[in-house]
Amino acid sequence: MKRRLSPLLIGFLALCLIGQGFLQRASIFPRWVRDYSPGEGKMVSEGLSPDQMLFALTGFREMIAGILWVRADSFFDSGNYDAILPVIRLVTILDPKQIDVYATGMWHIGYNFTDEEQRSDRRYIPSALALGKEGARQNDKTYEMYFETGWMWYHKIDDSYPNAVKWFETAQQQKDMLTARKNLLSNAYERNGEVDKGVDLLYRLFDDAKANAAKKDAAYGDRQNRDTLENKLDTMLVRTVQRGYVAQKEGRPLTGYDVNPPFDVGFSVKASVVEPRVIRFEGTWNVLPVGTRIRAVLKDADYPNAEPAGMKWDMSNSVNLDPPRDKTFMQDQLFVRNRRFNRKVDMSKDPTMYPFTSDRYLLEFYYNPRSAPPHIQDKFSWNGEGMTDKNFLNTEIRPGQRVVYATLELTKDQILRRGEWQDRVPVVRTKNYAEKATNADDVLLDIPSLRTK
């Protein structure tokens, strides 16, 4: 015989449900909006399914967020990176004070989505930056998300240095900023062309390090930091003289300095579509020491918010986990050996990352001395004063800098080897490219020596 619920029990349950709804509307939800929502007018439900919204509003945010983040570890271990994205987003919405989730999420979105040859899917970078900005807003009393966002600009994007400086400077203003990370701002100043600021910062950090190392309870790390900063400051001062930076400030000619006369790098390039979605880059770069990497970019000719050899990365404040699937943006480095480069870029195994839906594509080749290693900068200096190129020197696309920049164009039919290109290799080249320059594929390196004439 079935037992029926008494009217009193049914009434009690209904009263509890109504009370929970009232409490939800009157207290829980307003507090969540005030203390935990992503802010800046964003919809609470943005990117969440109904069941996820239910969890987010029931008052068990931190506990559920912790469980989900533990679950994400298994996705990392198995390489199931796509499954991690919604977990990251849900955890940051449930508990916006979990700095580790924001930092790990930025790194994951910005670095982990790669093709078969380990090239990052740079279409995700705007989302990584948006996550970093949100994390900084939600945790504005600690340095960590300011530093992580600055690192994304400094290391991953490696071009828009004013943004790296801005975020690193804000990180330095926080009381909990780690001492070991502070001198990275001086590197960012260098890359931003603010050499004096970099030197001034090193002086301040060195003075602080000396004071800490002189304390009775000083640890080995304090003395090590002092010695590191002293060496870095000494090296920086020598470079400002040898590269002619001080002479320029004083209005003196660069005669006799390492950057004079400017060296012609002699850039040329040929791009051949050897197979569908496979391009071989061959060319010259008349710099003998090893260490040059020339940026090669292939993107839609009408890529939104595009800039020369890049894009306006900081395009959105919303964390959109789905990049533009109909756009292509490939970036690689052409490593120079024995004054030439020869690299094959295979995009055939990653059609979702390189969909090639447009009709026209732009090939860009870009070199900026500010990203060069120190032994190359010793000749070219920070702004390219010691570098020139009679064909492709550009002083406009990066204000205040002398860079090398060249462009070529390919069509979709050429890249996919369709139509008239099915049986012949599409080739585009700069006018100064000489075929004989890259025929050899040397394994040995030419090393300059005292005997070299």
Coordinates of C-alpha atoms in Angstrom, one line a residue:
M1 CA 0.0 0.0 0.0
K2 CA 1.5 3.4 -1.1
R3 CA 2.1 6.0 1.6
R4 CA 1.1 9.5 0.8
L5 CA 2.9 12.6 2.0
S6 CA 0.8 14.5 4.6
P7 CA -0.5 17.9 3.6
L8 CA 1.6 19.3 6.5
L9 CA 4.9 17.9 5.1
I10 CA 4.0 19.1 1.6
G11 CA 3.3 22.6 3.0
F12 CA 6.6 22.6 4.8
L13 CA 8.5 21.6 1.7
A14 CA 6.7 24.3 -0.3
L15 CA 7.5 26.9 2.4
C16 CA 11.2 25.9 2.3
L17 CA 11.3 26.2 -1.5
I18 CA 9.7 29.6 -1.4
G19 CA 12.0 30.7 1.4
Q20 CA 15.1 29.5 -0.5
G21 CA 13.9 31.4 -3.6
F22 CA 13.4 34.6 -1.5
L23 CA 16.8 34.2 0.1
Q24 CA 18.3 33.7 -3.3
R25 CA 16.8 36.8 -4.7
A26 CA 17.2 39.0 -1.6
S27 CA 20.7 38.0 -0.4
I28 CA 22.7 35.3 -2.2
F29 CA 22.5 36.6 -5.8
P30 CA 23.1 40.4 -4.9
R31 CA 26.1 39.4 -2.9
W32 CA 27.5 37.3 -5.7
V33 CA 27.1 40.1 -8.2
R34 CA 28.8 42.5 -5.7
D35 CA 31.7 40.3 -4.6
Y36 CA 32.2 37.5 -7.2
S37 CA 30.9 38.4 -10.6
P38 CA 33.4 39.1 -13.5
G39 CA 32.3 42.8 -13.4
E40 CA 32.1 45.6 -16.0
G41 CA 28.6 44.8 -17.0
K42 CA 29.1 41.2 -17.9
M43 CA 26.2 38.8 -17.9
V44 CA 26.4 36.3 -15.1
S45 CA 25.3 33.5 -17.4
E46 CA 27.8 34.3 -20.1
G47 CA 29.3 31.0 -21.3
L48 CA 27.4 28.9 -18.7
S49 CA 24.9 26.1 -19.2
P50 CA 21.7 26.0 -17.0
D51 CA 23.1 23.3 -14.7
Q52 CA 26.3 25.3 -14.2
M53 CA 24.3 28.4 -13.4
L54 CA 22.4 26.4 -10.8
F55 CA 25.6 25.5 -9.0
A56 CA 27.0 29.0 -9.3
L57 CA 24.0 30.5 -7.4
T58 CA 23.5 27.9 -4.6
G59 CA 26.1 29.2 -2.2
F60 CA 28.6 26.3 -2.6
R61 CA 30.9 28.2 -5.0
E62 CA 34.3 27.7 -3.4
M63 CA 33.8 24.0 -2.7
I64 CA 32.5 23.2 -6.2
A65 CA 35.3 25.3 -7.8
G66 CA 37.9 23.3 -5.9
I67 CA 36.4 20.0 -7.0
L68 CA 36.3 21.1 -10.6
W69 CA 39.9 22.3 -10.5
V70 CA 41.0 18.9 -9.2
R71 CA 39.1 17.3 -12.0
A72 CA 41.0 19.6 -14.5
D73 CA 44.2 17.9 -13.5
S74 CA 43.2 14.7 -15.1
F75 CA 42.4 16.6 -18.4
F76 CA 45.9 18.1 -18.2
D77 CA 47.5 14.7 -17.7
S78 CA 45.7 13.2 -20.6
G79 CA 46.3 16.1 -22.9
N80 CA 42.5 16.8 -23.3
Y81 CA 43.1 20.5 -23.5
D82 CA 39.7 21.5 -25.0
A83 CA 37.9 20.0 -22.0
I84 CA 39.9 22.3 -19.6
L85 CA 38.6 25.6 -21.1
P86 CA 35.0 25.4 -19.8
V87 CA 36.3 24.2 -16.4
I88 CA 38.7 27.2 -16.1
R89 CA 35.9 29.6 -17.0
L90 CA 33.4 28.0 -14.6
V91 CA 36.0 27.9 -11.7
T92 CA 36.9 31.6 -12.2
I93 CA 33.2 32.5 -12.2
L94 CA 32.4 30.4 -9.1
D95 CA 35.5 31.6 -7.2
P96 CA 37.1 34.7 -8.7
K97 CA 39.7 34.7 -5.9
Q98 CA 41.5 31.6 -7.1
I99 CA 44.6 33.3 -8.6
D100 CA 46.2 30.1 -9.6
V101 CA 43.3 29.2 -11.8
Y102 CA 43.5 32.6 -13.6
A103 CA 47.3 32.3 -14.0
T104 CA 47.2 28.7 -15.2
G105 CA 44.2 29.5 -17.4
M106 CA 46.1 32.3 -19.1
W107 CA 49.1 30.1 -19.7
H108 CA 47.0 27.3 -20.9
I109 CA 45.0 29.4 -23.4
G110 CA 48.0 31.3 -24.6
Y111 CA 50.5 28.5 -24.9
N112 CA 49.0 25.0 -25.0
F113 CA 46.9 25.1 -28.1
T114 CA 49.4 24.2 -30.8
D115 CA 49.6 22.5 -34.1
E116 CA 51.6 19.3 -34.9
E117 CA 54.8 21.4 -35.1
Q118 CA 54.2 23.1 -31.8
R119 CA 53.2 26.5 -33.2
S120 CA 50.8 28.2 -30.9
D121 CA 47.3 29.1 -32.1
R122 CA 47.6 32.8 -31.7
R123 CA 43.9 33.3 -32.3
Y124 CA 43.5 32.5 -28.6
I125 CA 45.8 35.3 -27.3
P126 CA 43.0 37.9 -27.0
S127 CA 41.1 35.5 -24.8
A128 CA 44.2 34.9 -22.6
L129 CA 44.7 38.6 -22.2
A130 CA 41.0 39.1 -21.3
L131 CA 41.3 36.4 -18.7
G132 CA 44.3 38.1 -17.3
K133 CA 42.6 41.5 -17.1
E134 CA 39.6 39.9 -15.3
G135 CA 41.9 38.2 -12.9
A136 CA 43.7 41.4 -12.1
R137 CA 40.3 43.2 -11.5
Q138 CA 39.2 40.5 -9.1
N139 CA 42.5 40.3 -7.3
D140 CA 43.8 43.9 -7.4
K141 CA 45.6 43.8 -4.1
T142 CA 48.3 41.3 -5.2
Y143 CA 50.9 41.5 -7.9
E144 CA 50.4 38.1 -9.5
M145 CA 47.8 38.7 -12.3
Y146 CA 49.4 42.0 -13.2
F147 CA 52.7 40.2 -13.6
E148 CA 51.2 37.3 -15.5
T149 CA 49.5 39.6 -18.0
G150 CA 52.7 41.6 -18.4
W151 CA 54.5 38.3 -19.1
M152 CA 52.1 37.4 -21.8
W153 CA 52.8 40.7 -23.6
Y154 CA 56.6 40.5 -23.0
H155 CA 57.2 36.9 -23.8
K156 CA 54.4 35.5 -25.9
I157 CA 53.4 38.5 -28.0
D158 CA 57.0 39.9 -27.9
D159 CA 56.2 43.1 -29.8
S160 CA 53.8 45.5 -28.0
Y161 CA 56.3 46.4 -25.3
P162 CA 54.4 49.5 -23.9
N163 CA 51.8 47.0 -22.7
A164 CA 54.4 44.8 -21.0
V165 CA 55.8 47.9 -19.3
K166 CA 52.4 49.0 -18.1
W167 CA 51.5 45.7 -16.5
F168 CA 54.9 45.1 -14.9
E169 CA 54.9 48.7 -13.5
T170 CA 51.5 48.0 -11.9
A171 CA 52.8 44.7 -10.5
Q172 CA 55.7 46.5 -8.9
Q173 CA 53.3 48.8 -7.0
Q174 CA 51.9 45.9 -5.1
K175 CA 53.4 45.2 -1.7
D176 CA 53.7 41.5 -2.2
M177 CA 55.7 41.7 -5.4
L178 CA 58.5 39.1 -5.3
T179 CA 62.0 40.6 -5.3
A180 CA 63.3 38.1 -7.8
R181 CA 60.8 39.2 -10.4
K182 CA 61.3 43.0 -10.1
N183 CA 64.2 43.3 -12.4
L184 CA 62.3 42.0 -15.4
L185 CA 60.8 45.4 -15.7
S186 CA 64.2 46.7 -16.6
N187 CA 64.2 44.3 -19.6
A188 CA 60.8 45.5 -20.6
Y189 CA 62.0 49.1 -20.5
E190 CA 64.9 48.1 -22.8
R191 CA 62.6 46.5 -25.3
N192 CA 60.4 49.5 -25.1
G193 CA 63.3 51.8 -26.0
E194 CA 63.3 53.4 -22.5
V195 CA 66.9 52.6 -21.7
D196 CA 67.3 55.4 -19.1
K197 CA 64.3 54.0 -17.1
G198 CA 65.9 50.6 -17.2
V199 CA 69.1 51.9 -15.8
D200 CA 67.4 53.9 -13.1
L201 CA 65.4 50.9 -12.0
L202 CA 68.5 48.8 -11.8
Y203 CA 70.2 51.4 -9.6
R204 CA 67.2 51.4 -7.2
L205 CA 66.9 47.7 -7.1
F206 CA 70.7 47.4 -6.5
D207 CA 70.6 49.9 -3.6
D208 CA 67.7 47.9 -2.0
A209 CA 69.6 44.6 -2.6
K210 CA 72.8 46.0 -1.0
A211 CA 70.8 47.1 2.1
N212 CA 69.1 43.7 2.4
A213 CA 72.4 41.8 2.0
A214 CA 74.0 43.9 4.7
K215 CA 71.5 42.9 7.3
K216 CA 72.6 40.5 10.1
D217 CA 69.9 38.0 9.2
A218 CA 70.6 38.2 5.4
A219 CA 70.1 34.9 3.6
Y220 CA 72.2 33.5 0.8
G221 CA 69.5 34.6 -1.7
D222 CA 69.9 38.2 -0.6
R223 CA 73.6 38.2 -1.4
Q224 CA 73.0 36.4 -4.6
N225 CA 70.4 38.9 -5.7
R226 CA 72.8 41.8 -4.9
D227 CA 75.6 40.2 -7.0
T228 CA 73.2 39.5 -9.9
L229 CA 71.9 43.1 -10.0
E230 CA 75.4 44.5 -9.7
N231 CA 76.6 42.4 -12.7
K232 CA 73.5 43.3 -14.7
L233 CA 73.9 47.0 -13.9
D234 CA 77.6 47.0 -14.9
T235 CA 76.8 45.3 -18.2
M236 CA 74.0 47.7 -19.0
L237 CA 76.2 50.7 -18.4
V238 CA 78.9 49.3 -20.7
R239 CA 76.3 48.7 -23.4
T240 CA 74.9 52.2 -23.3
V241 CA 78.4 53.4 -24.1
Q242 CA 79.5 50.9 -26.7
R243 CA 76.2 51.0 -28.6
G244 CA 76.4 54.8 -28.9
Y245 CA 73.4 55.4 -26.8
V246 CA 75.1 58.0 -24.5
A247 CA 76.7 59.7 -27.5
Q248 CA 73.3 60.1 -29.1
K249 CA 71.8 61.6 -26.0
E250 CA 74.7 64.1 -25.9
G251 CA 74.2 64.9 -29.6
R252 CA 77.6 63.5 -30.6
P253 CA 78.1 61.5 -33.9
L254 CA 78.2 57.7 -33.8
T255 CA 81.6 57.6 -35.4
G256 CA 83.8 55.0 -33.7
Y257 CA 81.0 53.2 -32.0
D258 CA 79.9 49.6 -32.6
V259 CA 76.8 50.6 -34.4
N260 CA 78.6 52.7 -37.0
P261 CA 78.5 52.2 -40.0
P262 CA 75.0 50.5 -40.2
F263 CA 75.3 46.9 -41.4
D264 CA 73.2 45.9 -44.5
V265 CA 71.4 42.7 -43.5
G266 CA 70.6 41.8 -47.2
F267 CA 67.2 40.2 -46.6
S268 CA 65.6 38.3 -49.4
V269 CA 63.0 35.5 -49.5
K270 CA 61.2 33.0 -51.7
A271 CA 58.1 31.1 -50.6
S272 CA 57.1 27.9 -52.5
V273 CA 54.0 25.9 -51.9
V274 CA 55.6 22.5 -52.2
E275 CA 52.4 20.6 -51.2
P276 CA 48.9 21.6 -50.2
R277 CA 49.2 23.7 -47.0
V278 CA 53.0 23.2 -47.0
I279 CA 55.2 26.2 -47.6
R280 CA 59.0 26.2 -47.9
F281 CA 60.7 29.5 -47.0
E282 CA 64.2 30.1 -48.4
G283 CA 66.2 33.3 -48.2
T284 CA 69.2 35.3 -47.2
W285 CA 70.3 37.3 -44.2
N286 CA 73.8 38.6 -44.4
V287 CA 74.6 38.3 -40.6
L288 CA 77.1 35.6 -39.9
P289 CA 76.8 35.2 -36.0
V290 CA 74.2 32.6 -35.1
G291 CA 71.1 34.1 -33.3
T292 CA 68.9 35.7 -35.9
R293 CA 65.2 34.6 -36.0
I294 CA 63.0 36.3 -38.6
R295 CA 59.3 36.3 -37.9
A296 CA 57.2 34.8 -40.7
V297 CA 53.4 35.4 -40.5
L298 CA 50.7 34.0 -42.8
K299 CA 47.2 35.4 -42.3
D300 CA 44.0 36.4 -44.0
A301 CA 44.6 39.5 -46.1
D302 CA 41.5 41.0 -44.4
Y303 CA 42.2 39.7 -40.9
P304 CA 40.2 41.9 -38.4
N305 CA 42.3 44.3 -36.3
A306 CA 45.4 43.3 -38.1
E307 CA 48.7 45.2 -37.8
P308 CA 52.0 44.7 -39.7
A309 CA 53.4 41.3 -38.6
G310 CA 50.7 41.0 -35.9
M311 CA 47.4 42.3 -34.7
K312 CA 45.8 44.4 -32.1
W313 CA 45.9 41.6 -29.5
D314 CA 44.0 43.5 -26.7
M315 CA 40.7 43.4 -28.6
S316 CA 38.2 42.4 -26.0
N317 CA 37.4 42.5 -22.3
S318 CA 35.2 39.4 -22.5
V319 CA 36.7 35.9 -22.2
N320 CA 35.6 34.2 -25.4
L321 CA 36.9 30.6 -25.3
D322 CA 36.1 30.1 -29.0
P323 CA 38.5 31.9 -31.4
P324 CA 37.5 32.9 -34.9
R325 CA 37.3 29.5 -36.5
D326 CA 37.1 30.9 -40.1
K327 CA 40.4 32.8 -39.8
T328 CA 44.0 31.7 -40.3
F329 CA 47.0 33.2 -38.4
M330 CA 50.3 31.2 -38.6
Q331 CA 53.4 32.6 -37.0
D332 CA 56.8 30.9 -37.1
Q333 CA 60.5 31.8 -36.8
L334 CA 63.0 31.5 -39.6
F335 CA 66.3 30.5 -38.0
V336 CA 69.4 31.9 -39.9
R337 CA 72.4 29.7 -40.3
N338 CA 75.4 30.6 -42.5
R339 CA 73.7 33.8 -43.7
R340 CA 70.6 32.0 -45.0
F341 CA 67.5 30.2 -43.9
N342 CA 65.6 27.3 -45.3
R343 CA 62.5 26.1 -43.4
K344 CA 59.4 24.1 -44.4
V345 CA 56.2 24.9 -42.6
D346 CA 53.6 22.2 -42.7
M347 CA 50.0 23.2 -42.0
S348 CA 48.4 20.2 -43.6
K349 CA 47.7 18.3 -40.4
D350 CA 45.8 21.1 -38.7
P351 CA 42.9 22.2 -40.9
T352 CA 40.9 23.6 -37.9
M353 CA 43.8 25.8 -36.9
Y354 CA 44.5 26.8 -40.5
P355 CA 41.1 26.7 -42.3
F356 CA 42.0 28.9 -45.3
T357 CA 38.5 30.1 -46.0
S358 CA 39.5 33.5 -47.5
D359 CA 40.5 34.1 -51.1
R360 CA 43.7 36.1 -50.4
Y361 CA 46.5 35.7 -47.8
L362 CA 49.3 37.9 -46.7
L363 CA 52.9 36.7 -46.1
E364 CA 54.8 39.0 -43.8
F365 CA 58.5 38.9 -42.8
Y366 CA 59.6 41.0 -39.8
Y367 CA 62.7 41.6 -37.8
N368 CA 63.0 43.9 -34.8
P369 CA 66.3 44.4 -33.1
R370 CA 64.6 45.0 -29.7
S371 CA 63.8 41.3 -29.6
A372 CA 67.3 40.2 -30.6
P373 CA 69.8 38.5 -28.3
P374 CA 72.4 40.9 -26.7
H375 CA 75.3 39.9 -29.0
I376 CA 73.3 40.9 -32.0
Q377 CA 72.1 44.1 -30.3
D378 CA 75.7 45.0 -29.6
K379 CA 75.9 45.8 -33.3
F380 CA 72.3 46.8 -34.1
S381 CA 71.6 48.6 -30.8
W382 CA 68.1 48.8 -29.3
N383 CA 66.4 50.8 -32.1
G384 CA 68.3 49.4 -35.1
E385 CA 70.8 52.3 -35.4
G386 CA 73.4 49.8 -36.5
M387 CA 71.2 48.0 -39.0
T388 CA 70.0 48.8 -42.5
D389 CA 68.6 47.1 -45.6
K390 CA 68.6 48.7 -49.0
N391 CA 65.3 47.0 -49.9
F392 CA 63.2 46.5 -46.8
L393 CA 64.2 48.8 -44.0
N394 CA 61.1 50.3 -42.4
T395 CA 60.9 53.2 -40.0
E396 CA 57.1 53.6 -39.9
I397 CA 55.3 50.4 -38.7
R398 CA 57.1 50.6 -35.3
P399 CA 57.5 54.3 -34.4
G400 CA 61.0 55.2 -33.3
Q401 CA 62.4 51.9 -34.5
R402 CA 64.3 50.7 -37.6
V403 CA 62.9 47.2 -38.5
V404 CA 63.0 45.0 -41.5
Y405 CA 59.6 44.3 -43.0
A406 CA 58.6 42.7 -46.3
T407 CA 55.3 41.3 -47.7
L408 CA 54.2 38.8 -50.3
E409 CA 50.8 37.5 -51.3
L410 CA 49.3 34.1 -51.9
T411 CA 45.8 33.0 -53.0
K412 CA 43.8 30.2 -51.4
D413 CA 44.1 28.2 -54.7
Q414 CA 47.8 28.5 -54.5
I415 CA 48.0 27.4 -50.8
L416 CA 45.6 24.5 -51.4
R417 CA 47.2 23.6 -54.8
R418 CA 43.9 23.8 -56.7
G419 CA 42.9 24.7 -60.2
E420 CA 45.8 25.8 -62.3
W421 CA 48.2 25.1 -59.4
Q422 CA 47.4 21.5 -59.1
D423 CA 50.4 20.4 -61.2
R424 CA 52.8 23.2 -60.8
V425 CA 54.4 24.7 -57.7
P426 CA 53.3 28.2 -56.7
V427 CA 56.3 30.5 -56.0
V428 CA 56.4 34.1 -54.8
R429 CA 59.6 35.9 -54.1
T430 CA 61.1 39.3 -53.3
K431 CA 62.6 41.1 -56.3
N432 CA 66.1 40.8 -54.9
Y433 CA 66.0 37.0 -54.3
A434 CA 68.8 35.1 -56.0
E435 CA 68.2 31.4 -56.6
K436 CA 71.8 30.4 -56.1
A437 CA 71.9 31.9 -52.6
T438 CA 70.1 29.0 -50.9
N439 CA 70.9 25.9 -53.0
A440 CA 73.3 24.5 -50.4
D441 CA 72.0 22.9 -47.2
D442 CA 75.1 23.1 -45.0
V443 CA 75.2 21.2 -41.7
L444 CA 78.4 22.9 -40.5
L445 CA 78.4 26.5 -39.2
D446 CA 80.7 29.2 -40.4
I447 CA 82.3 30.6 -37.3
P448 CA 84.1 34.0 -37.5
S449 CA 87.7 33.9 -36.1
L450 CA 90.7 36.1 -35.8
R451 CA 92.0 34.6 -39.1
T452 CA 89.0 35.6 -41.0
K453 CA 89.8 38.4 -43.5

